CSV table of C-alpha atoms in Angstrom, one decimal:
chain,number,residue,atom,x,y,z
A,6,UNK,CA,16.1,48.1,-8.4
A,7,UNK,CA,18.6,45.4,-6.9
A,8,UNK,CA,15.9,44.2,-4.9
A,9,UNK,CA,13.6,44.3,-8.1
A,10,UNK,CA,16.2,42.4,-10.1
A,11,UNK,CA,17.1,39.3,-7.3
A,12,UNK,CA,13.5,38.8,-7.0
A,13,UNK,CA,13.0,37.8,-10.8
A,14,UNK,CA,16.1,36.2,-10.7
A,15,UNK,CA,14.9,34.1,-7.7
A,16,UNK,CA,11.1,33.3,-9.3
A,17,UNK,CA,13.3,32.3,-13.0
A,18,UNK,CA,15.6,30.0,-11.0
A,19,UNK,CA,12.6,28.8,-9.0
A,20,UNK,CA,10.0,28.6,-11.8
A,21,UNK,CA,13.0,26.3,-14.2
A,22,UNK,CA,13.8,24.0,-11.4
A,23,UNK,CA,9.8,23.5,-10.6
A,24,UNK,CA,9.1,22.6,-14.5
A,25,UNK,CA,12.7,20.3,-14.8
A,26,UNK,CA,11.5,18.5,-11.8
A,27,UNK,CA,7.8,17.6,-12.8
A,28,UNK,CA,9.2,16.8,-16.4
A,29,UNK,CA,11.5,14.3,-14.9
A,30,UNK,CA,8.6,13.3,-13.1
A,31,UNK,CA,6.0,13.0,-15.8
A,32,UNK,CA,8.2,12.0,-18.8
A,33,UNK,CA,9.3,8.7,-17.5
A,34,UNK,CA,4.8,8.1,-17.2
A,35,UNK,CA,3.8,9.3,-20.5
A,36,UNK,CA,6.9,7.8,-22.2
A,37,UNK,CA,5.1,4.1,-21.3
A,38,UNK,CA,1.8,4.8,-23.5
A,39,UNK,CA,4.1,6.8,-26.4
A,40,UNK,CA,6.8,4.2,-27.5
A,41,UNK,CA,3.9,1.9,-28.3
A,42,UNK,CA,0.7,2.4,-30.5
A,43,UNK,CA,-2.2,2.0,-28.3
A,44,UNK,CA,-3.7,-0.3,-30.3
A,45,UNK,CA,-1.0,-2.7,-29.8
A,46,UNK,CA,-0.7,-2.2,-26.2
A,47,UNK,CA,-4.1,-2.4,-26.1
A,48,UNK,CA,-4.1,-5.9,-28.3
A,49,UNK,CA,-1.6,-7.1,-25.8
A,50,UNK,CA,-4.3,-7.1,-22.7
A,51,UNK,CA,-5.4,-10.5,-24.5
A,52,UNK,CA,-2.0,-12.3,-24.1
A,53,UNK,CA,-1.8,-15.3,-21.6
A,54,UNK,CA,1.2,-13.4,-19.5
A,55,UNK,CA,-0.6,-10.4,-18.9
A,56,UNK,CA,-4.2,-12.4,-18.4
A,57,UNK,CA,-2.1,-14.5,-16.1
A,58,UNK,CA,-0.1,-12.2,-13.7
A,59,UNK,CA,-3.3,-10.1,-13.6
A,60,UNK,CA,-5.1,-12.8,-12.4
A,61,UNK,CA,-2.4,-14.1,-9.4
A,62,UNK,CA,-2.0,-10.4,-8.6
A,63,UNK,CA,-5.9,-9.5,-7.9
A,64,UNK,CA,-6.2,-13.5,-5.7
A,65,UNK,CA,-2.9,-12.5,-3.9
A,66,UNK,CA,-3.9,-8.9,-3.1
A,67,UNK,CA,-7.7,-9.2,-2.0
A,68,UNK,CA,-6.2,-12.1,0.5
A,69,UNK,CA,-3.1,-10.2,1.5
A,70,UNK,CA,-5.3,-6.8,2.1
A,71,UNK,CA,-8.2,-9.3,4.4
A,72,UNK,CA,-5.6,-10.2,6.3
A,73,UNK,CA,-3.8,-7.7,6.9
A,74,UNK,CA,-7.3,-5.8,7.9
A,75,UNK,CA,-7.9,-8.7,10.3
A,76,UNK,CA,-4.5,-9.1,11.8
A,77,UNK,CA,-2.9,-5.3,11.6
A,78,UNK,CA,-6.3,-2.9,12.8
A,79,UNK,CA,-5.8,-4.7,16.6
A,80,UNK,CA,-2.3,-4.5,16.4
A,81,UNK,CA,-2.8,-0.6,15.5
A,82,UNK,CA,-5.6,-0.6,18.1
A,83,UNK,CA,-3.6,-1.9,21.2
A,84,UNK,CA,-0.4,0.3,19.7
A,85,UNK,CA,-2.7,3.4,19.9
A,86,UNK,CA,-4.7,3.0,22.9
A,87,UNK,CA,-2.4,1.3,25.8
A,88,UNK,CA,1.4,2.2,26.8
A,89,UNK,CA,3.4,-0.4,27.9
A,90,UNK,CA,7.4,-1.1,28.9
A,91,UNK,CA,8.6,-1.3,25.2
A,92,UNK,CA,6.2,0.1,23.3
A,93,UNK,CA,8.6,2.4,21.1
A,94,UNK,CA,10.7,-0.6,20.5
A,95,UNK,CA,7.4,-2.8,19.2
A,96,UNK,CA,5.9,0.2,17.1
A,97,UNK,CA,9.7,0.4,15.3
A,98,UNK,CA,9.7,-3.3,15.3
A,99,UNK,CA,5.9,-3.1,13.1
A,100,UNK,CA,7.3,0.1,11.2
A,101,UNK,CA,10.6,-1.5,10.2
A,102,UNK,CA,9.5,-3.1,7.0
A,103,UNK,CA,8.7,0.4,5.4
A,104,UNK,CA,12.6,1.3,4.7
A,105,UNK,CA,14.1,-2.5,4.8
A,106,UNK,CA,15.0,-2.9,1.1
A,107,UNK,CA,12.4,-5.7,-0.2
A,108,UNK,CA,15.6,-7.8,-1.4
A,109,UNK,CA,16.2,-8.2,2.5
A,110,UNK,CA,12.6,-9.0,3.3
A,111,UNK,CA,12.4,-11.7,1.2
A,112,UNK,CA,15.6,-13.5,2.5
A,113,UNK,CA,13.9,-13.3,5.8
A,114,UNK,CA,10.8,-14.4,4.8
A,115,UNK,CA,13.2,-17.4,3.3
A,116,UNK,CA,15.0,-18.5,6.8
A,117,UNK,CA,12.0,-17.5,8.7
A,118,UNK,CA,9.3,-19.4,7.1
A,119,UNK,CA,11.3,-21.5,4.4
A,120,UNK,CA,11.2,-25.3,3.9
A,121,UNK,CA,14.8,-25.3,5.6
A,122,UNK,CA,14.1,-22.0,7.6
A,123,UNK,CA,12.8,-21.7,11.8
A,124,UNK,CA,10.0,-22.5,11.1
A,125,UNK,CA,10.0,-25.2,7.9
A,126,UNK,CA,9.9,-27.9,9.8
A,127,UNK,CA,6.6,-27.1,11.5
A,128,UNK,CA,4.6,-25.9,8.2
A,129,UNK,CA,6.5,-29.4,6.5
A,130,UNK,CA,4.5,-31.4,9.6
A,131,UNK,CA,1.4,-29.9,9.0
A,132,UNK,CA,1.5,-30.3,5.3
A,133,UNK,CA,2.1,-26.5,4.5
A,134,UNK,CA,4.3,-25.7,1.9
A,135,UNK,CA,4.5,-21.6,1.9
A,136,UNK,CA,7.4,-21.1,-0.5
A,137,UNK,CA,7.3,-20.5,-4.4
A,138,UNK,CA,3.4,-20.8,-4.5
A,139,UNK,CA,0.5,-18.0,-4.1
A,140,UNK,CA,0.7,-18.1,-0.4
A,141,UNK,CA,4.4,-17.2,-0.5
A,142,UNK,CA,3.4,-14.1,-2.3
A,143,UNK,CA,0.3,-13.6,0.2
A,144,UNK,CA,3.4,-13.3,3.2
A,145,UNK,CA,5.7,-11.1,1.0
A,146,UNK,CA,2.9,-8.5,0.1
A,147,UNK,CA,1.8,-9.3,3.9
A,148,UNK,CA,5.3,-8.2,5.5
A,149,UNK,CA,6.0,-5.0,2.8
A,150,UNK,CA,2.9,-3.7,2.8
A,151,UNK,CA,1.3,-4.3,5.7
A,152,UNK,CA,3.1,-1.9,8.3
A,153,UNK,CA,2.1,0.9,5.8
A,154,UNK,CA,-1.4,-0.1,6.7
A,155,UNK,CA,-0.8,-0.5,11.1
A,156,UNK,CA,1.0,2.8,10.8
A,157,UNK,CA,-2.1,5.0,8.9
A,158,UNK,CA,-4.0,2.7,11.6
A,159,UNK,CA,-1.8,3.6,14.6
A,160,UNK,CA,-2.7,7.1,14.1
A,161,UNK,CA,-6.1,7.4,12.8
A,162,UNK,CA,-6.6,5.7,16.1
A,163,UNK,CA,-5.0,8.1,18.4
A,164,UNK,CA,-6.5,10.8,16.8
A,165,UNK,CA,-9.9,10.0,18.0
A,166,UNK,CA,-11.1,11.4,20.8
A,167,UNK,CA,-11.0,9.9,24.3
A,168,UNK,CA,-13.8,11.4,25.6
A,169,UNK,CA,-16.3,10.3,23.2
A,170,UNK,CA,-15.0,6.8,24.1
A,171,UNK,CA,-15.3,7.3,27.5
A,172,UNK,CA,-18.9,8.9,27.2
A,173,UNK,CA,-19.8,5.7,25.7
A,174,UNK,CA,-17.9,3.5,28.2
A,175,UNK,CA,-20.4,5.4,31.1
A,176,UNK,CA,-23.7,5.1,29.2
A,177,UNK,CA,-23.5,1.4,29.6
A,178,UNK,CA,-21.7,0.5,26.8
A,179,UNK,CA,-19.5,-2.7,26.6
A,180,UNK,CA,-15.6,-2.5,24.7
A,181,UNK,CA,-16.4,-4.5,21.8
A,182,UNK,CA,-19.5,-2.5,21.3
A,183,UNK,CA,-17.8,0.8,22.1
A,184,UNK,CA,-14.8,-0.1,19.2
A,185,UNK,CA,-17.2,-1.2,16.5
A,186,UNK,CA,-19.8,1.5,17.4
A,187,UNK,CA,-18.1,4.4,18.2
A,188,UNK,CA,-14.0,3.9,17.3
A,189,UNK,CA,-14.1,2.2,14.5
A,190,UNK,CA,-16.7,5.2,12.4
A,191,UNK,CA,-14.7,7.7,13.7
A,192,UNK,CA,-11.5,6.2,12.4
A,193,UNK,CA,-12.8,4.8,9.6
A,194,UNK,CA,-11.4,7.8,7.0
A,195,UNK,CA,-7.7,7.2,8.2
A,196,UNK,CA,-7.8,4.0,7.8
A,197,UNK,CA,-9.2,3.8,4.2
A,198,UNK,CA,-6.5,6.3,3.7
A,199,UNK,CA,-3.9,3.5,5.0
A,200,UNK,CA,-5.6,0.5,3.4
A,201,UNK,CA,-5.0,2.3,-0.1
A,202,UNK,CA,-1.3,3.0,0.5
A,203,UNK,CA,-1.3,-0.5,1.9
A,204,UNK,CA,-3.0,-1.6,-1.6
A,205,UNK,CA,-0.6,0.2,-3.6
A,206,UNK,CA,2.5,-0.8,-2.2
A,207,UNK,CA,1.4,-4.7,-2.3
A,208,UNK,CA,0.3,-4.5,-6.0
A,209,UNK,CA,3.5,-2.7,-6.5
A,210,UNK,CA,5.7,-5.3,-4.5
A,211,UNK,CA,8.4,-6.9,-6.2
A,212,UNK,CA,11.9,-8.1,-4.7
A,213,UNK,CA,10.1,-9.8,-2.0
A,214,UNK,CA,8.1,-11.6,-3.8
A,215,UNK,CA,10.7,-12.7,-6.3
A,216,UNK,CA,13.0,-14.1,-3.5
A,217,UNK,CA,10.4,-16.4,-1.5
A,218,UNK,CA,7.8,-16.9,-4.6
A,219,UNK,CA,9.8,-16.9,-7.1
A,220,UNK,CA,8.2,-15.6,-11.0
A,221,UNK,CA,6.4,-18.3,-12.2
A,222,UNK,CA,3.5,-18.0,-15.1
A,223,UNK,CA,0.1,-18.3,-13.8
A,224,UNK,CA,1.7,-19.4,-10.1
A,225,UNK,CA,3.6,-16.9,-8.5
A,226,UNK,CA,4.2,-14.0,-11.3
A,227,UNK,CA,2.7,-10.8,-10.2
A,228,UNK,CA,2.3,-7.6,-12.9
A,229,UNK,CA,5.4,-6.3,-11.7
A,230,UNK,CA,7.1,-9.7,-12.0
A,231,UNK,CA,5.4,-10.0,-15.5
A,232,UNK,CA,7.0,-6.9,-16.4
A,233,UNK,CA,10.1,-7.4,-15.5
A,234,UNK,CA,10.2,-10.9,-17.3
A,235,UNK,CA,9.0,-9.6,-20.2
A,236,UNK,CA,11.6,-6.6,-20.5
A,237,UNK,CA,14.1,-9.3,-20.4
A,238,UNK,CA,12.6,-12.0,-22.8
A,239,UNK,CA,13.4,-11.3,-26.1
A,240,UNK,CA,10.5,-9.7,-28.2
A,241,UNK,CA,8.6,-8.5,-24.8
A,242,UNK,CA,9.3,-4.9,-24.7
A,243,UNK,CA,5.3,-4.6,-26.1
A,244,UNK,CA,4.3,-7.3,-22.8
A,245,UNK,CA,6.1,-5.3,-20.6
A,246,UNK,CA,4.8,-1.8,-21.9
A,247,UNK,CA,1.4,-3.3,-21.7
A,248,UNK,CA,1.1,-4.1,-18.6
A,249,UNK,CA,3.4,-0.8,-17.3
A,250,UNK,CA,0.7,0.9,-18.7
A,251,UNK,CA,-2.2,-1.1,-16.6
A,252,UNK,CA,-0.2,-0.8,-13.6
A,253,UNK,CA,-0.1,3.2,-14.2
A,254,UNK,CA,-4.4,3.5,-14.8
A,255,UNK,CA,-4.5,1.1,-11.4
A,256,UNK,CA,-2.5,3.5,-9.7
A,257,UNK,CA,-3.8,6.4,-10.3
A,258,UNK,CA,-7.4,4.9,-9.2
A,259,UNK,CA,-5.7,4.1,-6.1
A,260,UNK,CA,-4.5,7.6,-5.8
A,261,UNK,CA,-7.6,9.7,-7.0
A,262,UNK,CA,-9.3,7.6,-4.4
A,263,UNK,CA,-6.9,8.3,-1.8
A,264,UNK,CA,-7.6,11.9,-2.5
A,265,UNK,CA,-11.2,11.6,-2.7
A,266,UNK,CA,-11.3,10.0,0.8
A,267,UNK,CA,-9.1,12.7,2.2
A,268,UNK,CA,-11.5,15.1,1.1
A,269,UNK,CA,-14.4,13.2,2.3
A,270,UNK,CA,-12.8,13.2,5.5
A,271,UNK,CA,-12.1,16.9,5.6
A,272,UNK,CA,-15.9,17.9,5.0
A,273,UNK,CA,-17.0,15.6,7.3
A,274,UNK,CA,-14.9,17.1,10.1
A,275,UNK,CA,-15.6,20.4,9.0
A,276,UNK,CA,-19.7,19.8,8.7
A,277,UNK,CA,-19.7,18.5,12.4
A,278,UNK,CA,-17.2,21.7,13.8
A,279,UNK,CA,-19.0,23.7,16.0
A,280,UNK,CA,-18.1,26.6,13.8
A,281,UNK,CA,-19.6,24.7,10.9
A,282,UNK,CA,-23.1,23.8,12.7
A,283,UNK,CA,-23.6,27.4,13.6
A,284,UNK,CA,-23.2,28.3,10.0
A,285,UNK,CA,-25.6,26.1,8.7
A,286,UNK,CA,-28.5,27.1,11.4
């Protein structure tokens, strides 16, 4: 009967703090499309701010993601496939970004690559200004979000398996054609998977970008920047709301395609299982 009683107890506690938890989690989301009609949120899609930050934030991202597909998947390669004296201390070096606070990356991003920072004086020589203009905000989505990328990377990487590479090494196969080939398909769910997080967090970015780009209309201010301007500005609660709300749908399509890419990933491992392939004969 005691036994009985502490186990209803136990599922009551438990089932209370599960639902207080997802309604702090939830409330905070559905509150942004109930405080506002949705026809004026929706009427507010036309204003100049929101045109404007939605515009810098989709140039910004697609050339932030491109590079940071170019630069960060043979980082992630050479990470994953060779050991070398300090490797630890370069793959915490890459992963450090993820947990400094963005406030701090952007100061860095200020000394660092700053008209008066290391390097200022070389960009001022060769004519390139990269402070309080689009390409500022290219390197701050670059630094934050980019590691989230190389680490997915690091280990979609190392969880291919070696011997297929070195099958394909013997039948005559060169590096380059053995990556693209043979590497590269076989990692190709994981990093999807890491270029999505990457995505989020960039169009998500904010203190970063605020410190080295600065929020200027139709230069420099990104959604969240646009929001946060807006909530400040008297009469922009609506603005702000607005674009909250945009940046909510976006997100979920990020996630739901996250998901959808895991899942992908799953069946296709599970179709080519041995197990799998004997099933299906």
């Amino acid at each position: 009967m005691a036994a009985h009683l502490n186990r209803i107890v136990l599922g009551t506690a438990f089932f209370l703090a599960s639902f207080l938890a997802l309604a702090f989690m939830v409330l905070p989301i559905v509150a942004l499309f109930v405080h506002v009609p949705l026809t004026d949120l929706l009427h507010q899609f036309t204003n100049p701010v929101v045109t404007d930050a939605l515009i810098v934030s989709l140039k910004t991202i697609v050339v932030a993601q491109i590079a940071i597909l170019l630069f960060g998947t043979p980082i992630a390669y050479l990470l994953a496939s060779r050991r070398f004296p300090g490797h630890a201390v370069v793959v915490t070096l890459v992963e450090l970004p993820i947990v400094l606070p963005p406030a701090v990356a952007g100061l860095g991003l200020i000394v660092a690559f700053g008209r008066f920072g290391l390097l200022g004086s070389t960009f001022e020589w060769l004519g390139i200004d990269v402070s309080f203009n689009q390409t500022a905000v290219v390197f701050a989505i670059c630094l934050v979000a980019g590691p989230f990328y190389v680490r997915q990377a690091i280990a979609s990487f190392e969880a291919v398996d070696r011997n297929l590479i070195a099958a394909s090494r013997t039948l005559g196969a060169s590096p380059s054609r053995t990556f693209f080939k043979v590497t590269m398909p076989l990692a190709r769910g994981g990093l999807a998977a890491g270029e999505a997080l990457c995505l989020a967090r960039g169009l998500g970015e904010f203190g970063a970008t605020i410190m080295f780009a600065g929020s200027l209309q139709g230069r420099t201010q990104t959604l969240p920047l646009a929001v946060y301007t807006q909530f400040e500005a008297q009469g922009g609660l609506t603005i702000a709301l607005a674009i909250s709300a945009l940046l909510v749908v976006i997100s979920l399509a990020i996630l739901l395609s996250l998901k959808a890419t895991s899942l992908w990933q799953l069946s296709r491992q599970s179709s080519l299982s041995p197990f799998a392939r004997s099933r299906s004969v």
